[in-house]
Amino acid sequence: MAKDKYKIVLTDLLMSGMSGWDVLEAVRLRDPHIPIIVITGAPVSDALASQPGVAVLKKPVDVTALNTMIQRMLNRRSPV
């Protein structure tokens, strides 16, 4: 992933071979300011969910809520 190629990352939390938290950590190494939305049907109590620039949406995802979250996070993105 090239820096500044993507403006936001959406990932599922529970995936085969890699978790959403693994994705978050890999993205943070490349761009510590990119907003990340983690989508899950499981309860989340991980400290990673409360760090700046991270949001969690519960499944089933409401498209309006997702759009609102994306817009809000893109507007808050920290300058590099």
mmCIF file with all atom_site columns, C-alpha atoms in Angstrom:
data_model
loop_
_atom_site.group_PDB
_atom_site.id
_atom_site.type_symbol
_atom_site.label_atom_id
_atom_site.label_alt_id
_atom_site.label_comp_id
_atom_site.label_asym_id
_atom_site.label_entity_id
_atom_site.label_seq_id
_atom_site.pdbx_PDB_ins_code
_atom_site.Cartn_x
_atom_site.Cartn_y
_atom_site.Cartn_z
_atom_site.occupancy
_atom_site.B_iso_or_equiv
_atom_site.pdbx_formal_charge
_atom_site.auth_seq_id
_atom_site.auth_comp_id
_atom_site.auth_asym_id
_atom_site.auth_atom_id
_atom_site.pdbx_PDB_model_num
ATOM 1  C CA . MET A 1 1  ? 0.000   0.000   0.000  1.00 0.00 ? 1  MET A CA 1
ATOM 2  C CA . ALA A 1 2  ? 1.529   3.281   -1.070 1.00 0.00 ? 2  ALA A CA 1
ATOM 3  C CA . LYS A 1 3  ? 1.268   6.151   1.404  1.00 0.00 ? 3  LYS A CA 1
ATOM 4  C CA . ASP A 1 4  ? -1.638  8.489   0.604  1.00 0.00 ? 4  ASP A CA 1
ATOM 5  C CA . LYS A 1 5  ? -3.046  6.092   -1.993 1.00 0.00 ? 5  LYS A CA 1
ATOM 6  C CA . TYR A 1 6  ? -6.041  5.339   0.223  1.00 0.00 ? 6  TYR A CA 1
ATOM 7  C CA . LYS A 1 7  ? -8.034  7.771   2.347  1.00 0.00 ? 7  LYS A CA 1
ATOM 8  C CA . ILE A 1 8  ? -9.765  5.278   4.643  1.00 0.00 ? 8  ILE A CA 1
ATOM 9  C CA . VAL A 1 9  ? -9.677  1.552   5.425  1.00 0.00 ? 9  VAL A CA 1
ATOM 10 C CA . LEU A 1 10 ? -12.720 -0.627  6.093  1.00 0.00 ? 10 LEU A CA 1
ATOM 11 C CA . THR A 1 11 ? -12.050 -4.096  7.464  1.00 0.00 ? 11 THR A CA 1
ATOM 12 C CA . ASP A 1 12 ? -13.950 -6.928  9.041  1.00 0.00 ? 12 ASP A CA 1
ATOM 13 C CA . LEU A 1 13 ? -12.760 -7.902  12.509 1.00 0.00 ? 13 LEU A CA 1
ATOM 14 C CA . LEU A 1 14 ? -12.930 -11.681 12.218 1.00 0.00 ? 14 LEU A CA 1
ATOM 15 C CA . MET A 1 15 ? -11.372 -13.032 9.028  1.00 0.00 ? 15 MET A CA 1
ATOM 16 C CA . SER A 1 16 ? -9.576  -16.183 8.042  1.00 0.00 ? 16 SER A CA 1
ATOM 17 C CA . GLY A 1 17 ? -5.806  -15.869 8.502  1.00 0.00 ? 17 GLY A CA 1
ATOM 18 C CA . MET A 1 18 ? -5.743  -12.249 9.682  1.00 0.00 ? 18 MET A CA 1
ATOM 19 C CA . SER A 1 19 ? -7.858  -10.237 12.079 1.00 0.00 ? 19 SER A CA 1
ATOM 20 C CA . GLY A 1 20 ? -9.029  -6.668  11.672 1.00 0.00 ? 20 GLY A CA 1
ATOM 21 C CA . TRP A 1 21 ? -6.596  -5.766  14.451 1.00 0.00 ? 21 TRP A CA 1
ATOM 22 C CA . ASP A 1 22 ? -3.764  -7.247  12.357 1.00 0.00 ? 22 ASP A CA 1
ATOM 23 C CA . VAL A 1 23 ? -4.913  -5.070  9.449  1.00 0.00 ? 23 VAL A CA 1
ATOM 24 C CA . LEU A 1 24 ? -5.006  -2.036  11.751 1.00 0.00 ? 24 LEU A CA 1
ATOM 25 C CA . GLU A 1 25 ? -1.446  -2.632  12.948 1.00 0.00 ? 25 GLU A CA 1
ATOM 26 C CA . ALA A 1 26 ? -0.147  -3.119  9.382  1.00 0.00 ? 26 ALA A CA 1
ATOM 27 C CA . VAL A 1 27 ? -1.881  0.039   8.159  1.00 0.00 ? 27 VAL A CA 1
ATOM 28 C CA . ARG A 1 28 ? -0.572  2.066   11.119 1.00 0.00 ? 28 ARG A CA 1
ATOM 29 C CA . LEU A 1 29 ? 2.999   1.103   10.199 1.00 0.00 ? 29 LEU A CA 1
ATOM 30 C CA . ARG A 1 30 ? 2.486   2.609   6.742  1.00 0.00 ? 30 ARG A CA 1
ATOM 31 C CA . ASP A 1 31 ? 0.300   5.591   7.624  1.00 0.00 ? 31 ASP A CA 1
ATOM 32 C CA . PRO A 1 32 ? -0.420  6.375   11.285 1.00 0.00 ? 32 PRO A CA 1
ATOM 33 C CA . HIS A 1 33 ? -3.109  8.917   10.359 1.00 0.00 ? 33 HIS A CA 1
ATOM 34 C CA . ILE A 1 34 ? -5.381  6.942   8.031  1.00 0.00 ? 34 ILE A CA 1
ATOM 35 C CA . PRO A 1 35 ? -8.854  6.367   9.502  1.00 0.00 ? 35 PRO A CA 1
ATOM 36 C CA . ILE A 1 36 ? -9.874  2.734   9.978  1.00 0.00 ? 36 ILE A CA 1
ATOM 37 C CA . ILE A 1 37 ? -13.394 1.384   10.369 1.00 0.00 ? 37 ILE A CA 1
ATOM 38 C CA . VAL A 1 38 ? -13.645 -2.115  11.820 1.00 0.00 ? 38 VAL A CA 1
ATOM 39 C CA . ILE A 1 39 ? -16.891 -3.952  11.090 1.00 0.00 ? 39 ILE A CA 1
ATOM 40 C CA . THR A 1 40 ? -17.938 -6.796  13.341 1.00 0.00 ? 40 THR A CA 1
ATOM 41 C CA . GLY A 1 41 ? -20.816 -8.797  14.683 1.00 0.00 ? 41 GLY A CA 1
ATOM 42 C CA . ALA A 1 42 ? -18.820 -9.750  17.774 1.00 0.00 ? 42 ALA A CA 1
ATOM 43 C CA . PRO A 1 43 ? -18.630 -7.687  20.967 1.00 0.00 ? 43 PRO A CA 1
ATOM 44 C CA . VAL A 1 44 ? -15.526 -5.483  21.040 1.00 0.00 ? 44 VAL A CA 1
ATOM 45 C CA . SER A 1 45 ? -13.691 -4.708  24.257 1.00 0.00 ? 45 SER A CA 1
ATOM 46 C CA . ASP A 1 46 ? -10.192 -4.416  22.798 1.00 0.00 ? 46 ASP A CA 1
ATOM 47 C CA . ALA A 1 47 ? -8.176  -1.293  23.623 1.00 0.00 ? 47 ALA A CA 1
ATOM 48 C CA . LEU A 1 48 ? -7.279  -1.022  19.935 1.00 0.00 ? 48 LEU A CA 1
ATOM 49 C CA . ALA A 1 49 ? -10.881 0.012   19.246 1.00 0.00 ? 49 ALA A CA 1
ATOM 50 C CA . SER A 1 50 ? -10.536 3.123   21.387 1.00 0.00 ? 50 SER A CA 1
ATOM 51 C CA . GLN A 1 51 ? -7.445  4.611   19.780 1.00 0.00 ? 51 GLN A CA 1
ATOM 52 C CA . PRO A 1 52 ? -7.760  7.799   17.711 1.00 0.00 ? 52 PRO A CA 1
ATOM 53 C CA . GLY A 1 53 ? -8.763  7.284   14.106 1.00 0.00 ? 53 GLY A CA 1
ATOM 54 C CA . VAL A 1 54 ? -10.479 3.949   14.752 1.00 0.00 ? 54 VAL A CA 1
ATOM 55 C CA . ALA A 1 55 ? -14.210 3.329   14.710 1.00 0.00 ? 55 ALA A CA 1
ATOM 56 C CA . VAL A 1 56 ? -16.204 0.127   15.153 1.00 0.00 ? 56 VAL A CA 1
ATOM 57 C CA . LEU A 1 57 ? -19.510 -0.539  13.431 1.00 0.00 ? 57 LEU A CA 1
ATOM 58 C CA . LYS A 1 58 ? -21.708 -3.481  14.380 1.00 0.00 ? 58 LYS A CA 1
ATOM 59 C CA . LYS A 1 59 ? -23.168 -5.897  11.837 1.00 0.00 ? 59 LYS A CA 1
ATOM 60 C CA . PRO A 1 60 ? -25.542 -5.739  10.167 1.00 0.00 ? 60 PRO A CA 1
ATOM 61 C CA . VAL A 1 61 ? -24.171 -2.404  9.001  1.00 0.00 ? 61 VAL A CA 1
ATOM 62 C CA . ASP A 1 62 ? -26.661 0.323   8.246  1.00 0.00 ? 62 ASP A CA 1
ATOM 63 C CA . VAL A 1 63 ? -25.540 1.981   5.000  1.00 0.00 ? 63 VAL A CA 1
ATOM 64 C CA . THR A 1 64 ? -26.532 5.435   6.238  1.00 0.00 ? 64 THR A CA 1
ATOM 65 C CA . ALA A 1 65 ? -24.544 4.947   9.454  1.00 0.00 ? 65 ALA A CA 1
ATOM 66 C CA . LEU A 1 66 ? -21.560 3.710   7.441  1.00 0.00 ? 66 LEU A CA 1
ATOM 67 C CA . ASN A 1 67 ? -21.694 6.716   5.131  1.00 0.00 ? 67 ASN A CA 1
ATOM 68 C CA . THR A 1 68 ? -21.962 9.095   8.090  1.00 0.00 ? 68 THR A CA 1
ATOM 69 C CA . MET A 1 69 ? -19.022 7.401   9.812  1.00 0.00 ? 69 MET A CA 1
ATOM 70 C CA . ILE A 1 70 ? -16.869 7.562   6.674  1.00 0.00 ? 70 ILE A CA 1
ATOM 71 C CA . GLN A 1 71 ? -17.606 11.262  6.151  1.00 0.00 ? 71 GLN A CA 1
ATOM 72 C CA . ARG A 1 72 ? -16.961 12.088  9.818  1.00 0.00 ? 72 ARG A CA 1
ATOM 73 C CA . MET A 1 73 ? -13.658 10.218  9.879  1.00 0.00 ? 73 MET A CA 1
ATOM 74 C CA . LEU A 1 74 ? -12.431 11.731  6.610  1.00 0.00 ? 74 LEU A CA 1
ATOM 75 C CA . ASN A 1 75 ? -13.241 15.211  7.927  1.00 0.00 ? 75 ASN A CA 1
ATOM 76 C CA . ARG A 1 76 ? -11.247 14.518  11.120 1.00 0.00 ? 76 ARG A CA 1
ATOM 77 C CA . ARG A 1 77 ? -8.212  13.000  9.426  1.00 0.00 ? 77 ARG A CA 1
ATOM 78 C CA . SER A 1 78 ? -5.061  14.395  10.964 1.00 0.00 ? 78 SER A CA 1
ATOM 79 C CA . PRO A 1 79 ? -2.713  16.250  8.640  1.00 0.00 ? 79 PRO A CA 1
ATOM 80 C CA . VAL A 1 80 ? 0.575   14.480  7.993  1.00 0.00 ? 80 VAL A CA 1
#
